[in-house]
Amino acid sequence: MTETGFRTEESAATMDDVPEDQTTRAPQTPEPLTQYLQRTVQRVRAFDRRHPLVWDLHLTGFWTAAALIDFLGDGWTRVARSTDVPDALVLVLSLALSLPLLWRRSHPRTVLLLMAPALLVNAWTGALLQAALLQLLVVFHIALRSPLRSLWWTTAVCMAPVVLTVVRHPQGTADEGLVPHAMSLLVAVAIGITVRTRRAYTAALEDRARRLEIERDQQARLSAAAERTRIAREMHDIIGHNLSVITGLADGGRYAAAKSPERAGQALDAIAGTSRQALSELRRLLDVLREDDPEPADLTPQPALTDLDRLLDGVRAAGLPVEATIEGDPKISPGRQLTLYRVIQEALTNTLKHAGPNATSSIALSYADTGAVTVTVTDTGRGGTPDSNGGRGLTGMRERTALYGGTLEAGPRPHPAHGWRVHLHLPEEPAQ
């Protein structure tokens, strides 16, 4: 009866403490019988979580009935050291050793203390009821749910009746009375600690998985925000510059239409070319946002310093004279080249929009042997704040510059000069 009871309680603890996903974590598809057993165990475990009192009542009722059968059938007399124990006392002891099991999961230490007087009386009288072995179920739950330091006094409470039995009702050697009970107690503690460790390990894995999911979602949100910022910056550079060029060409073509139709036709051709270039760049950029793209993505590379001449030609065609001075050999990475290109593009775009008529612009680009680079873009316009209407031009330039640890200065040229000045410096690129 002892072994059967202990296995029953071990199964109950497993149902209480092992997560459901542990039963399905298998490297291969389970057999049909295994699947059926897994589903059955999962349903029983889920029901026990929702209605724990049902299981507790059934288990307590089972062991109480077993204790009463042992009493009514005089089975206890076959193992008792003394049969001169009143029947009423035997009945009270049987109930005192079985009924407290109802609270074994919620208050295991209290249950053991309630059983302790009955255990001592059982040992003193020599009845040695088998219901006394139910203390092992309580010890199991103490090892499973209570602080481990409780096991010291738990061991003392459980071994005291055994020592009392050996002293008051000696039979055989002392080892024969003490060792089996000590081993049973040790097994109960070991099983409780094992299940407890497994539960803690599973909880740690679940917590780690939950934290990794949170970190993954946070990283995805940060990446999405960074991508939105990058796309907004690129779209601002593309649309702002090309529309400024188109506006300048359209104004020039309108004035030239009456006096020089050929110049007006050239302006229209330049507008068409600039529009096609802007559409191509926008299409390439927006392809990034498409989730389902049956067509291959456009593999056109990002602008680099080799495209600077084409940029300047477009600005000159829009009516802004530009002079460029380049010193040194451009040995910098593509990312830094894109930053230089976009800063120059934004500075010229602002000149087209804000400098006014008869303005000119100059670009001084200097490459150092160490890899540092400096660019200064000035104009002779009427000045003004480019972002005063809510634009992102200067903000985008500063963001690009900060990516490479550079500095950006933008503002009116010092008196008596007129116009605007943008100065960018990128330090030496760190070695890879």
CSV table of C-alpha atoms in Angstrom, one decimal:
chain,number,residue,atom,x,y,z
A,1,MET,CA,0.0,0.0,0.0
A,2,THR,CA,2.9,2.3,0.7
A,3,GLU,CA,4.5,2.0,-2.7
A,4,THR,CA,1.2,2.4,-4.5
A,5,GLY,CA,0.4,5.5,-2.5
A,6,PHE,CA,3.7,7.1,-3.1
A,7,ARG,CA,3.5,6.5,-6.9
A,8,THR,CA,0.0,7.9,-7.0
A,9,GLU,CA,1.2,11.1,-5.2
A,10,GLU,CA,4.3,11.3,-7.5
A,11,SER,CA,1.9,11.3,-10.5
A,12,ALA,CA,-0.2,14.0,-8.9
A,13,ALA,CA,2.9,16.2,-8.3
A,14,THR,CA,4.0,15.7,-11.9
A,15,MET,CA,0.5,16.8,-13.1
A,16,ASP,CA,0.7,19.9,-10.9
A,17,ASP,CA,4.2,21.1,-11.8
A,18,VAL,CA,5.3,20.1,-15.2
A,19,PRO,CA,4.3,22.5,-18.1
A,20,GLU,CA,2.2,21.2,-20.9
A,21,ASP,CA,4.8,21.9,-23.6
A,22,GLN,CA,7.2,19.4,-22.0
A,23,THR,CA,4.9,16.5,-23.0
A,24,THR,CA,5.0,17.5,-26.6
A,25,ARG,CA,8.6,18.4,-27.0
A,26,ALA,CA,9.8,15.4,-29.0
A,27,PRO,CA,12.3,15.2,-31.9
A,28,GLN,CA,9.9,13.0,-33.9
A,29,THR,CA,6.2,12.4,-34.3
A,30,PRO,CA,4.9,10.3,-31.4
A,31,GLU,CA,3.0,7.1,-32.0
A,32,PRO,CA,-0.8,7.2,-31.9
A,33,LEU,CA,-0.9,5.6,-28.4
A,34,THR,CA,1.6,8.1,-27.1
A,35,GLN,CA,-0.4,11.0,-28.5
A,36,TYR,CA,-3.5,9.7,-26.9
A,37,LEU,CA,-1.7,9.4,-23.5
A,38,GLN,CA,-0.3,12.8,-23.9
A,39,ARG,CA,-3.6,14.4,-24.6
A,40,THR,CA,-5.2,12.5,-21.7
A,41,VAL,CA,-2.5,13.7,-19.3
A,42,GLN,CA,-2.8,17.3,-20.6
A,43,ARG,CA,-6.6,17.3,-20.0
A,44,VAL,CA,-6.3,15.8,-16.5
A,45,ARG,CA,-3.5,18.3,-15.6
A,46,ALA,CA,-5.6,21.2,-17.0
A,47,PHE,CA,-8.6,20.1,-15.1
A,48,ASP,CA,-6.5,19.8,-11.9
A,49,ARG,CA,-5.3,23.4,-12.3
A,50,ARG,CA,-8.8,24.7,-12.7
A,51,HIS,CA,-10.3,22.6,-9.9
A,52,PRO,CA,-7.5,21.5,-7.5
A,53,LEU,CA,-10.0,20.7,-4.7
A,54,VAL,CA,-11.4,17.8,-6.7
A,55,TRP,CA,-8.2,16.0,-6.9
A,56,ASP,CA,-7.4,16.7,-3.3
A,57,LEU,CA,-10.7,15.3,-2.2
A,58,HIS,CA,-10.4,12.2,-4.3
A,59,LEU,CA,-6.8,11.4,-3.0
A,60,THR,CA,-7.7,12.2,0.6
A,61,GLY,CA,-10.9,10.1,0.3
A,62,PHE,CA,-8.9,7.2,-1.1
A,63,TRP,CA,-6.4,7.1,1.6
A,64,THR,CA,-8.9,7.7,4.4
A,65,ALA,CA,-11.0,4.7,3.0
A,66,ALA,CA,-7.8,2.6,2.9
A,67,ALA,CA,-7.0,3.5,6.6
A,68,LEU,CA,-10.6,2.7,7.7
A,69,ILE,CA,-10.5,-0.7,5.8
A,70,ASP,CA,-7.2,-1.4,7.6
A,71,PHE,CA,-8.9,-0.7,10.9
A,72,LEU,CA,-12.2,-2.5,10.3
A,73,GLY,CA,-10.5,-5.6,8.8
A,74,ASP,CA,-8.0,-5.8,11.7
A,75,GLY,CA,-5.2,-5.6,9.1
A,76,TRP,CA,-3.2,-3.4,11.5
A,77,THR,CA,-2.9,-6.2,14.0
A,78,ARG,CA,-0.7,-8.2,11.6
A,79,VAL,CA,2.1,-5.6,11.8
A,80,ALA,CA,1.5,-4.1,15.2
A,81,ARG,CA,4.0,-4.5,18.1
A,82,SER,CA,1.1,-4.4,20.5
A,83,THR,CA,-2.5,-5.3,19.9
A,84,ASP,CA,-3.8,-4.0,23.2
A,85,VAL,CA,-4.7,-0.6,21.7
A,86,PRO,CA,-8.3,0.4,22.2
A,87,ASP,CA,-10.3,0.4,18.9
A,88,ALA,CA,-11.5,3.9,19.5
A,89,LEU,CA,-7.9,5.1,19.6
A,90,VAL,CA,-7.0,3.2,16.5
A,91,LEU,CA,-9.9,4.8,14.7
A,92,VAL,CA,-8.9,8.3,15.8
A,93,LEU,CA,-5.3,7.6,14.8
A,94,SER,CA,-6.3,6.4,11.4
A,95,LEU,CA,-8.4,9.5,10.7
A,96,ALA,CA,-5.7,11.8,12.2
A,97,LEU,CA,-3.1,10.4,9.8
A,98,SER,CA,-5.2,10.5,6.6
A,99,LEU,CA,-7.7,13.4,6.7
A,100,PRO,CA,-5.0,16.2,6.9
A,101,LEU,CA,-3.8,15.1,3.5
A,102,LEU,CA,-6.5,17.4,2.1
A,103,TRP,CA,-4.2,20.4,2.7
A,104,ARG,CA,-0.9,18.8,1.9
A,105,ARG,CA,-0.3,20.9,-1.2
A,106,SER,CA,-1.3,24.3,0.3
A,107,HIS,CA,0.1,23.9,3.8
A,108,PRO,CA,2.4,20.9,3.9
A,109,ARG,CA,4.4,21.9,7.0
A,110,THR,CA,1.2,22.6,9.0
A,111,VAL,CA,-0.1,19.2,8.0
A,112,LEU,CA,3.0,17.5,9.2
A,113,LEU,CA,2.8,19.2,12.5
A,114,LEU,CA,-0.8,18.2,12.8
A,115,MET,CA,0.2,14.6,12.1
A,116,ALA,CA,3.1,14.6,14.5
A,117,PRO,CA,1.1,13.9,17.8
A,118,ALA,CA,-0.7,11.0,16.1
A,119,LEU,CA,2.6,9.6,14.9
A,120,LEU,CA,4.1,9.8,18.4
A,121,VAL,CA,1.0,8.1,19.9
A,122,ASN,CA,1.1,5.5,17.2
A,123,ALA,CA,4.7,4.7,18.0
A,124,TRP,CA,4.1,4.8,21.8
A,125,THR,CA,1.2,2.4,21.8
A,126,GLY,CA,2.9,0.0,19.4
A,127,ALA,CA,-0.1,0.1,16.9
A,128,LEU,CA,2.3,1.0,14.1
A,129,LEU,CA,-0.6,1.8,11.7
A,130,GLN,CA,0.4,1.7,8.1
A,131,ALA,CA,-1.4,5.1,7.7
A,132,ALA,CA,1.7,6.6,9.4
A,133,LEU,CA,3.5,6.1,6.1
A,134,LEU,CA,1.3,8.8,4.6
A,135,GLN,CA,3.8,11.3,6.2
A,136,LEU,CA,6.0,10.6,3.2
A,137,LEU,CA,3.5,12.3,0.9
A,138,VAL,CA,3.7,15.3,3.2
A,139,VAL,CA,7.5,15.2,3.2
A,140,PHE,CA,7.5,15.1,-0.6
A,141,HIS,CA,5.4,18.3,-0.7
A,142,ILE,CA,7.6,20.0,1.8
A,143,ALA,CA,10.7,19.3,-0.3
A,144,LEU,CA,8.7,20.4,-3.4
A,145,ARG,CA,7.2,23.7,-2.2
A,146,SER,CA,8.8,24.9,1.1
A,147,PRO,CA,12.2,26.3,1.8
A,148,LEU,CA,14.8,23.6,1.9
A,149,ARG,CA,15.9,24.6,5.4
A,150,SER,CA,12.6,23.2,6.6
A,151,LEU,CA,13.9,19.7,5.8
A,152,TRP,CA,16.0,19.7,9.0
A,153,TRP,CA,13.2,19.9,11.4
A,154,THR,CA,11.0,17.7,9.1
A,155,THR,CA,13.5,14.9,9.4
A,156,ALA,CA,13.5,15.3,13.1
A,157,VAL,CA,9.7,15.1,13.3
A,158,CYS,CA,9.6,12.1,11.1
A,159,MET,CA,12.4,10.1,12.7
A,160,ALA,CA,11.3,10.8,16.3
A,161,PRO,CA,8.4,8.2,16.2
A,162,VAL,CA,10.7,5.7,14.6
A,163,VAL,CA,13.3,6.1,17.4
A,164,LEU,CA,10.5,5.9,20.0
A,165,THR,CA,9.3,2.6,18.5
A,166,VAL,CA,12.8,1.1,18.5
A,167,VAL,CA,13.3,2.1,22.2
A,168,ARG,CA,9.8,1.2,23.5
A,169,HIS,CA,9.0,-1.8,21.4
A,170,PRO,CA,12.4,-3.3,20.3
A,171,GLN,CA,12.3,-6.0,17.7
A,172,GLY,CA,15.5,-7.2,16.0
A,173,THR,CA,18.4,-4.8,15.8
A,174,ALA,CA,18.1,-1.0,15.9
A,175,ASP,CA,19.4,-0.8,12.3
A,176,GLU,CA,16.5,-2.9,11.1
A,177,GLY,CA,14.0,-0.4,12.5
A,178,LEU,CA,15.8,2.8,11.7
A,179,VAL,CA,17.5,2.3,8.3
A,180,PRO,CA,14.3,1.4,6.2
A,181,HIS,CA,12.4,4.4,7.5
A,182,ALA,CA,15.4,6.7,6.9
A,183,MET,CA,15.8,5.4,3.4
A,184,SER,CA,12.1,6.0,2.6
A,185,LEU,CA,12.4,9.5,4.0
A,186,LEU,CA,15.4,10.2,1.8
A,187,VAL,CA,13.7,8.9,-1.3
A,188,ALA,CA,10.7,11.1,-0.6
A,189,VAL,CA,13.0,14.2,-0.2
A,190,ALA,CA,15.0,13.3,-3.3
A,191,ILE,CA,11.9,13.0,-5.5
A,192,GLY,CA,10.5,16.3,-4.2
A,193,ILE,CA,13.8,18.1,-4.9
A,194,THR,CA,14.0,16.5,-8.4
A,195,VAL,CA,10.6,17.7,-9.3
A,196,ARG,CA,11.2,21.1,-7.8
A,197,THR,CA,14.5,21.4,-9.8
A,198,ARG,CA,12.8,20.4,-13.0
A,199,ARG,CA,10.0,22.9,-12.4
A,200,ALA,CA,12.5,25.7,-11.7
A,201,TYR,CA,14.5,24.8,-14.8
A,202,THR,CA,11.3,24.8,-17.0
A,203,ALA,CA,10.2,28.2,-15.5
A,204,ALA,CA,13.7,29.6,-16.2
A,205,LEU,CA,13.5,28.4,-19.8
A,206,GLU,CA,10.0,29.9,-20.2
A,207,ASP,CA,11.1,33.2,-18.7
A,208,ARG,CA,14.1,33.3,-21.0
A,209,ALA,CA,12.0,32.6,-24.0
A,210,ARG,CA,9.6,35.3,-23.0
A,211,ARG,CA,12.4,37.8,-22.5
A,212,LEU,CA,13.9,36.9,-25.9
A,213,GLU,CA,10.5,37.4,-27.5
A,214,ILE,CA,10.2,40.8,-25.9
A,215,GLU,CA,13.8,41.8,-27.0
A,216,ARG,CA,13.1,40.5,-30.5
A,217,ASP,CA,9.9,42.7,-30.7
A,218,GLN,CA,11.7,45.7,-29.3
A,219,GLN,CA,14.6,45.2,-31.8
A,220,ALA,CA,12.1,44.9,-34.6
A,221,ARG,CA,10.4,48.1,-33.6
A,222,LEU,CA,13.8,49.9,-33.3
A,223,SER,CA,14.8,48.6,-36.7
A,224,ALA,CA,11.5,49.6,-38.2
A,225,ALA,CA,11.9,53.1,-36.7
A,226,ALA,CA,15.4,53.4,-38.1
A,227,GLU,CA,14.3,52.2,-41.5
A,228,ARG,CA,11.4,54.7,-41.5
A,229,THR,CA,13.9,57.5,-40.7
A,230,ARG,CA,16.3,56.4,-43.4
A,231,ILE,CA,13.5,56.2,-46.0
A,232,ALA,CA,12.1,59.6,-45.0
A,233,ARG,CA,15.6,61.1,-45.3
A,234,GLU,CA,16.2,59.5,-48.7
A,235,MET,CA,12.8,60.6,-50.0
A,236,HIS,CA,13.4,64.1,-48.7
A,237,ASP,CA,16.7,64.3,-50.5
A,238,ILE,CA,15.4,62.8,-53.7
A,239,ILE,CA,12.1,64.7,-54.0
A,240,GLY,CA,13.3,68.0,-52.6
A,241,HIS,CA,16.3,68.2,-54.9
A,242,ASN,CA,14.7,67.0,-58.1
A,243,LEU,CA,11.6,69.2,-57.6
A,244,SER,CA,13.7,72.2,-56.9
A,245,VAL,CA,15.6,71.5,-60.2
A,246,ILE,CA,12.4,71.0,-62.1
A,247,THR,CA,10.9,74.2,-60.6
A,248,GLY,CA,14.0,76.2,-61.7
A,249,LEU,CA,13.9,74.7,-65.2
A,250,ALA,CA,10.2,75.3,-65.5
A,251,ASP,CA,10.7,79.0,-64.5
A,252,GLY,CA,13.5,79.4,-66.9
A,253,GLY,CA,11.7,77.7,-69.8
A,254,ARG,CA,8.6,79.9,-69.2
A,255,TYR,CA,10.7,83.1,-69.6
A,256,ALA,CA,12.6,81.7,-72.6
A,257,ALA,CA,9.5,80.4,-74.4
A,258,ALA,CA,8.7,83.8,-76.0
A,259,LYS,CA,12.3,84.8,-77.0
A,260,SER,CA,14.1,81.5,-77.5
A,261,PRO,CA,11.9,78.5,-78.3
A,262,GLU,CA,15.1,76.3,-78.6
A,263,ARG,CA,16.1,77.2,-75.0
A,264,ALA,CA,12.6,76.4,-73.8
A,265,GLY,CA,12.7,73.0,-75.6
A,266,GLN,CA,16.0,72.3,-73.8
A,267,ALA,CA,14.5,73.2,-70.5
A,268,LEU,CA,11.6,70.8,-71.2
A,269,ASP,CA,14.1,68.0,-72.1
A,270,ALA,CA,15.9,68.7,-68.8
A,271,ILE,CA,12.7,68.6,-66.9
A,272,ALA,CA,11.8,65.2,-68.5
A,273,GLY,CA,15.2,63.8,-67.7
A,274,THR,CA,15.2,65.0,-64.1
A,275,SER,CA,11.6,63.6,-63.6
A,276,ARG,CA,12.6,60.2,-64.9
A,277,GLN,CA,15.6,60.1,-62.7
A,278,ALA,CA,13.5,61.1,-59.6
A,279,LEU,CA,10.9,58.5,-60.5
A,280,SER,CA,13.6,55.8,-60.9
A,281,GLU,CA,15.1,56.6,-57.5
A,282,LEU,CA,11.7,56.7,-55.8
A,283,ARG,CA,10.7,53.4,-57.4
A,284,ARG,CA,13.9,51.8,-56.1
A,285,LEU,CA,13.3,53.2,-52.6
A,286,LEU,CA,9.7,52.2,-52.4
A,287,ASP,CA,10.5,48.7,-53.5
A,288,VAL,CA,11.9,48.3,-50.0
A,289,LEU,CA,8.5,48.8,-48.5
A,290,ARG,CA,6.7,46.2,-50.7
A,291,GLU,CA,6.2,42.8,-48.9
A,292,ASP,CA,5.1,40.9,-52.0
A,293,ASP,CA,7.2,41.8,-55.0
A,294,PRO,CA,6.9,39.4,-57.9
A,295,GLU,CA,9.4,41.4,-60.0
A,296,PRO,CA,13.1,41.4,-59.2
A,297,ALA,CA,14.2,44.5,-57.2
A,298,ASP,CA,16.0,47.3,-58.8
A,299,LEU,CA,19.7,46.8,-58.2
A,300,THR,CA,20.8,50.3,-59.0
A,301,PRO,CA,23.5,51.4,-56.5
A,302,GLN,CA,23.1,54.4,-54.2
A,303,PRO,CA,24.6,57.6,-55.5
A,304,ALA,CA,28.4,58.1,-54.9
A,305,LEU,CA,31.0,60.7,-55.6
A,306,THR,CA,31.3,59.5,-59.2
A,307,ASP,CA,27.7,60.8,-59.7
A,308,LEU,CA,28.7,64.3,-58.4
A,309,ASP,CA,29.3,65.7,-62.0
A,310,ARG,CA,25.8,64.7,-63.1
A,311,LEU,CA,24.4,66.3,-60.0
A,312,LEU,CA,26.2,69.6,-60.7
A,313,ASP,CA,25.2,69.5,-64.4
A,314,GLY,CA,21.5,69.2,-63.3
A,315,VAL,CA,21.9,72.1,-60.9
A,316,ARG,CA,23.6,74.3,-63.6
A,317,ALA,CA,20.8,73.4,-66.0
A,318,ALA,CA,18.3,74.7,-63.5
A,319,GLY,CA,20.0,78.1,-63.6
A,320,LEU,CA,22.4,78.0,-60.6
A,321,PRO,CA,26.1,78.5,-61.5
A,322,VAL,CA,28.2,76.1,-59.5
A,323,GLU,CA,32.0,75.9,-59.2
A,324,ALA,CA,33.6,72.8,-57.7
A,325,THR,CA,37.2,72.5,-56.3
A,326,ILE,CA,38.4,69.0,-55.3
A,327,GLU,CA,41.7,68.3,-53.6
A,328,GLY,CA,43.1,64.9,-52.8
A,329,ASP,CA,42.2,61.3,-53.7
A,330,PRO,CA,38.8,60.1,-52.6
A,331,LYS,CA,39.6,56.8,-50.8
A,332,ILE,CA,36.5,56.5,-48.6
A,333,SER,CA,33.8,53.9,-48.1
A,334,PRO,CA,30.5,53.9,-50.1
A,335,GLY,CA,28.6,54.9,-47.0
A,336,ARG,CA,30.7,58.0,-46.4
A,337,GLN,CA,30.5,58.8,-50.1
A,338,LEU,CA,26.7,58.7,-49.9
A,339,THR,CA,26.8,61.1,-47.0
A,340,LEU,CA,28.9,63.6,-48.8
A,341,TYR,CA,26.7,63.3,-51.9
A,342,ARG,CA,23.5,63.9,-50.0
A,343,VAL,CA,24.9,66.8,-48.0
A,344,ILE,CA,26.1,68.5,-51.2
A,345,GLN,CA,22.8,67.8,-52.8
A,346,GLU,CA,20.8,69.2,-49.9
A,347,ALA,CA,22.9,72.3,-49.8
A,348,LEU,CA,22.5,73.0,-53.5
A,349,THR,CA,18.8,72.3,-53.2
A,350,ASN,CA,18.4,74.8,-50.4
A,351,THR,CA,20.3,77.3,-52.6
A,352,LEU,CA,17.9,76.8,-55.5
A,353,LYS,CA,14.9,77.3,-53.2
A,354,HIS,CA,16.1,80.1,-50.9
A,355,ALA,CA,19.0,82.0,-52.5
A,356,GLY,CA,17.0,84.0,-54.9
A,357,PRO,CA,17.9,85.2,-58.4
A,358,ASN,CA,21.5,85.8,-59.6
A,359,ALA,CA,22.9,83.6,-56.9
A,360,THR,CA,26.0,81.5,-57.4
A,361,SER,CA,27.4,78.6,-55.5
A,362,SER,CA,30.8,77.0,-54.8
A,363,ILE,CA,32.0,73.7,-53.5
A,364,ALA,CA,35.3,73.0,-51.9
A,365,LEU,CA,36.0,69.3,-51.3
A,366,SER,CA,39.2,68.2,-49.7
A,367,TYR,CA,40.4,64.6,-49.0
A,368,ALA,CA,43.2,64.0,-46.5
A,369,ASP,CA,45.7,61.2,-46.7
A,370,THR,CA,44.4,59.8,-43.4
A,371,GLY,CA,40.9,59.3,-44.8
A,372,ALA,CA,39.3,62.4,-43.3
A,373,VAL,CA,37.3,64.6,-45.6
A,374,THR,CA,36.0,68.1,-45.5
A,375,VAL,CA,33.5,69.8,-47.8
A,376,THR,CA,32.3,73.4,-47.8
A,377,VAL,CA,29.3,74.6,-49.8
A,378,THR,CA,28.7,78.3,-50.0
A,379,ASP,CA,26.3,80.5,-52.0
A,380,THR,CA,25.9,84.3,-52.6
A,381,GLY,CA,22.2,84.4,-52.1
A,382,ARG,CA,20.1,86.3,-49.7
A,383,GLY,CA,20.4,83.8,-46.9
A,384,GLY,CA,17.5,82.7,-44.8
A,385,THR,CA,16.8,79.5,-42.8
A,386,PRO,CA,16.2,76.5,-45.1
A,387,ASP,CA,14.1,74.6,-42.5
A,388,SER,CA,12.0,77.6,-41.4
A,389,ASN,CA,9.0,76.1,-43.1
A,390,GLY,CA,9.1,72.8,-41.3
A,391,GLY,CA,11.5,70.9,-43.6
A,392,ARG,CA,13.9,68.2,-42.6
A,393,GLY,CA,16.9,69.2,-44.7
A,394,LEU,CA,19.3,70.3,-42.0
A,395,THR,CA,18.1,67.6,-39.6
A,396,GLY,CA,18.8,64.9,-42.3
A,397,MET,CA,22.3,66.3,-42.9
A,398,ARG,CA,23.1,66.3,-39.2
A,399,GLU,CA,21.8,62.7,-38.9
A,400,ARG,CA,23.9,61.5,-41.8
A,401,THR,CA,27.0,63.2,-40.4
A,402,ALA,CA,26.5,61.8,-36.9
A,403,LEU,CA,26.5,58.3,-38.3
A,404,TYR,CA,30.2,58.6,-39.0
A,405,GLY,CA,31.1,60.8,-36.1
A,406,GLY,CA,31.5,64.0,-38.1
A,407,THR,CA,30.5,67.6,-37.5
A,408,LEU,CA,28.2,69.8,-39.5
A,409,GLU,CA,28.0,73.6,-39.4
A,410,ALA,CA,25.2,75.4,-41.3
A,411,GLY,CA,24.3,79.0,-41.2
A,412,PRO,CA,24.7,82.5,-42.8
A,413,ARG,CA,28.1,83.5,-44.0
A,414,PRO,CA,29.8,86.1,-41.7
A,415,HIS,CA,29.4,89.8,-42.5
A,416,PRO,CA,30.1,91.4,-44.9
A,417,ALA,CA,29.6,88.3,-47.1
A,418,HIS,CA,26.1,87.4,-48.1
A,419,GLY,CA,24.6,83.9,-48.5
A,420,TRP,CA,24.7,80.6,-46.7
A,421,ARG,CA,27.5,78.3,-45.7
A,422,VAL,CA,27.4,74.5,-45.0
A,423,HIS,CA,30.6,73.0,-43.7
A,424,LEU,CA,31.0,69.2,-43.2
A,425,HIS,CA,34.0,67.3,-41.7
A,426,LEU,CA,34.2,63.6,-41.4
A,427,PRO,CA,37.1,62.3,-39.3
A,428,GLU,CA,39.5,59.5,-40.2
A,429,GLU,CA,37.6,56.2,-40.9
A,430,PRO,CA,38.5,53.6,-38.2
A,431,ALA,CA,40.4,50.6,-39.4
A,432,GLN,CA,38.3,47.5,-40.1
